[in-house]
Amino acid sequence: LTHFDLSSIPVKEDMIDAEKVAHVQLQNPLEHALLVLTKTGYNAVPVLDLDGRFCGIISKSNIVETMFGIEEIEISQLYKKKVEDVMQPDIPTINETATLEDAIHVLIDHSFVCVLNNDEQMVGIYTRREILKQFRNEFYQ
Amino acid sequence: LTHFDLSSIPVKEDMIDAEKVAHVQLQNPLEHALLVLTKTGYNAVPVLDLDGRFCGIISKSNIVETMFGIEEIEISQLYKKKVEDVMQPDIPTINETATLEDAIHVLIDHSFVCVLNNDEQMVGIYTRREILKQFRNEFYQ
Ligand SMILES: Nc1ncnc2c1ncn2[C@@H]1O[C@@H]2COP(=O)(O)O[C@H]3[C@@H](O)[C@H](n4cnc5c(N)ncnc54)O[C@@H]3COP(=O)(O)O[C@H]2[C@H]1O
Ligand SMILES: Nc1ncnc2c1ncn2[C@@H]1O[C@@H]2COP(=O)(O)O[C@H]3[C@@H](O)[C@H](n4cnc5c(N)ncnc54)O[C@@H]3COP(=O)(O)O[C@H]2[C@H]1O
């Protein structure tokens, strides 16, 4: 095996840059968020504030769960509620100076991790697919 | 680094056994499938036939997309359609004698892979989380 040192590989090299990351805003109604998730095909995306700062993530599950009323499926909730009402705020992130060693710990429990600059703004995301490609290339090139 | 040989580690050791895998049947109405997905919290699960044979996977996206009508969100489709109408049938699988080397190739593009016996029945699933734990343990024990 080669000298594959995760702590020497910066996440910045292979992260998905912010401009390619689908996201929603705190104040968007759920119906808008569901449209974004459905159109992009992603199960969860980051939630940002108006300054581009990371606030949490919102998933299809978060939204679909609000539709399940007591007796039947109710879609009225999608028009009444906002992203900030149902999102997950306590999500681990990594700094833009982080390495694959920092990323792998988060990626055990989360399918992607947001990369932030020192002003808490999202500069990109690092995904499980990306780290698995790195491992596969290491073992099979 | 140690002698981490993916081709020598069988998936059977660390796969999630079939009885712990949430799944749905071909003939279930979408509303039932959505309930299973919402209650278990998973974004996608295997679809089996009455003999336990693997038929494909169904995701929250597959179901939610059917709700988007021309003008508005319509939930009537959830009661009219069945799992087999919207599922994804052409999904790669691996045999129960497979190793992590076989699994990693599928896990680059799919968040989990179904493990089948020679009768095409699902005996378990192997997930990205499981392979990432293997990598982390290899690097950080
Ligand atoms: N449009 C598409 N084309 C091809 N393959 C697709 C795809 N959408 C999803 N996949 C595959 O499904 C995996 C899980 O996607 P999911 O949306 O649950 O979970 C995604 C999603 O929540 C988020 N994500 C990935 N790319 C994103 C982006 N450009 N913008 C926002 N979120 C993104 O990161 C998670 C992990 O992504 P990862 O790539 O590791 O893993 C992805 C990828 O392998
Ligand atoms: N109830 C829960 N508790 C704790 N963490 C949870 C969780 N549900 C999901 N996660 C986390 O989110 C990841 C993506 O889940 P997802 O449902 O999109 O994608 C899942 C799901 O589609 C499927 N899956 C996993 N376990 C399953 C099971 N017991 N039955 C059916 N499908 C399962 O395999 C995919 C990859 O799973 P993986 O474990 O690698 O990755 C999981 C796990 O890290």
PDB file of C-alpha atoms and ligand atoms in Angstrom, chain A residues 43 108-111 128, chain B residues 16 20-23 40-46 111-112 125 127-130, ligand 2:
ATOM      1  CA  ASN A  43     -32.363  14.267  -0.113  1.00  0.00           C
ATOM      2  CA  ILE A 108     -19.405   8.270   9.304  1.00  0.00           C
ATOM      3  CA  ASP A 109     -22.721   9.708  10.488  1.00  0.00           C
ATOM      4  CA  HIS A 110     -23.573  12.298   7.820  1.00  0.00           C
ATOM      5  CA  SER A 111     -23.696  11.852   4.059  1.00  0.00           C
ATOM      6  CA  ARG A 128     -19.173  10.549   1.054  1.00  0.00           C
TER       7      ARG A 128
ATOM      8  CA  ILE B  16     -26.951  -5.355   7.951  1.00  0.00           C
ATOM      9  CA  LYS B  20     -33.032  -5.580  10.143  1.00  0.00           C
ATOM     10  CA  VAL B  21     -33.530  -4.083   6.680  1.00  0.00           C
ATOM     11  CA  ALA B  22     -36.691  -2.005   6.193  1.00  0.00           C
ATOM     12  CA  HIS B  23     -38.271  -2.833   2.842  1.00  0.00           C
ATOM     13  CA  THR B  40     -37.929   4.445   9.553  1.00  0.00           C
ATOM     14  CA  GLY B  41     -36.292   7.708   8.509  1.00  0.00           C
ATOM     15  CA  TYR B  42     -34.594   6.145   5.471  1.00  0.00           C
ATOM     16  CA  ASN B  43     -34.496   7.914   2.118  1.00  0.00           C
ATOM     17  CA  ALA B  44     -34.617   4.704   0.098  1.00  0.00           C
ATOM     18  CA  VAL B  45     -35.246   1.028   0.848  1.00  0.00           C
ATOM     19  CA  PRO B  46     -35.176  -2.238  -1.125  1.00  0.00           C
ATOM     20  CA  SER B 111     -25.489   4.881  -0.740  1.00  0.00           C
ATOM     21  CA  PHE B 112     -26.113   1.180  -0.105  1.00  0.00           C
ATOM     22  CA  ILE B 125     -27.392  -4.691   2.730  1.00  0.00           C
ATOM     23  CA  THR B 127     -23.817   0.618   3.463  1.00  0.00           C
ATOM     24  CA  ARG B 128     -21.458   3.541   2.917  1.00  0.00           C
ATOM     25  CA  ARG B 129     -21.463   4.102   6.673  1.00  0.00           C
ATOM     26  CA  GLU B 130     -20.179   0.577   7.240  1.00  0.00           C
TER      27      GLU B 130
HETATM   28  N1  LIG C   2     -32.291   6.053  11.686  1.00  0.00           N
HETATM   29  C1  LIG C   2     -31.012   6.523  11.516  1.00  0.00           C
HETATM   30  N2  LIG C   2     -30.174   6.590  12.583  1.00  0.00           N
HETATM   31  C2  LIG C   2     -28.912   7.042  12.450  1.00  0.00           C
HETATM   32  N3  LIG C   2     -28.373   7.459  11.276  1.00  0.00           N
HETATM   33  C3  LIG C   2     -29.165   7.412  10.205  1.00  0.00           C
HETATM   34  C4  LIG C   2     -30.508   6.952  10.267  1.00  0.00           C
HETATM   35  N4  LIG C   2     -31.052   7.025   9.033  1.00  0.00           N
HETATM   36  C5  LIG C   2     -30.071   7.500   8.251  1.00  0.00           C
HETATM   37  N5  LIG C   2     -28.930   7.747   8.944  1.00  0.00           N
HETATM   38  C6  LIG C   2     -27.673   8.298   8.432  1.00  0.00           C
HETATM   39  O1  LIG C   2     -27.948   8.965   7.206  1.00  0.00           O
HETATM   40  C7  LIG C   2     -27.284   8.263   6.132  1.00  0.00           C
HETATM   41  C8  LIG C   2     -28.093   8.308   4.884  1.00  0.00           C
HETATM   42  O2  LIG C   2     -29.313   7.658   5.100  1.00  0.00           O
HETATM   43  P1  LIG C   2     -30.298   7.354   3.862  1.00  0.00           P
HETATM   44  O3  LIG C   2     -31.627   6.991   4.433  1.00  0.00           O
HETATM   45  O4  LIG C   2     -30.241   8.511   2.910  1.00  0.00           O
HETATM   46  O5  LIG C   2     -29.655   6.129   3.085  1.00  0.00           O
HETATM   47  C9  LIG C   2     -29.593   4.867   3.690  1.00  0.00           C
HETATM   48  C10 LIG C   2     -30.819   4.000   3.394  1.00  0.00           C
HETATM   49  O6  LIG C   2     -31.308   4.262   2.093  1.00  0.00           O
HETATM   50  C11 LIG C   2     -30.230   2.597   3.417  1.00  0.00           C
HETATM   51  N6  LIG C   2     -30.369   1.937   4.716  1.00  0.00           N
HETATM   52  C12 LIG C   2     -29.508   2.000   5.760  1.00  0.00           C
HETATM   53  N7  LIG C   2     -29.928   1.215   6.773  1.00  0.00           N
HETATM   54  C13 LIG C   2     -31.080   0.641   6.363  1.00  0.00           C
HETATM   55  C14 LIG C   2     -32.010  -0.293   6.952  1.00  0.00           C
HETATM   56  N8  LIG C   2     -31.842  -0.811   8.182  1.00  0.00           N
HETATM   57  N9  LIG C   2     -33.092  -0.656   6.217  1.00  0.00           N
HETATM   58  C15 LIG C   2     -33.276  -0.171   4.973  1.00  0.00           C
HETATM   59  N10 LIG C   2     -32.447   0.696   4.356  1.00  0.00           N
HETATM   60  C16 LIG C   2     -31.368   1.100   5.051  1.00  0.00           C
HETATM   61  O7  LIG C   2     -28.837   2.729   3.175  1.00  0.00           O
HETATM   62  C17 LIG C   2     -28.494   4.106   2.985  1.00  0.00           C
HETATM   63  C18 LIG C   2     -27.130   4.421   3.530  1.00  0.00           C
HETATM   64  O8  LIG C   2     -27.126   4.254   4.930  1.00  0.00           O
HETATM   65  P2  LIG C   2     -25.885   4.698   5.783  1.00  0.00           P
HETATM   66  O9  LIG C   2     -26.004   4.050   7.128  1.00  0.00           O
HETATM   67  O10 LIG C   2     -24.632   4.502   5.008  1.00  0.00           O
HETATM   68  O11 LIG C   2     -26.022   6.290   5.931  1.00  0.00           O
HETATM   69  C19 LIG C   2     -27.071   6.861   6.666  1.00  0.00           C
HETATM   70  C20 LIG C   2     -26.716   7.147   8.122  1.00  0.00           C
HETATM   71  O12 LIG C   2     -25.379   7.609   8.253  1.00  0.00           O
END
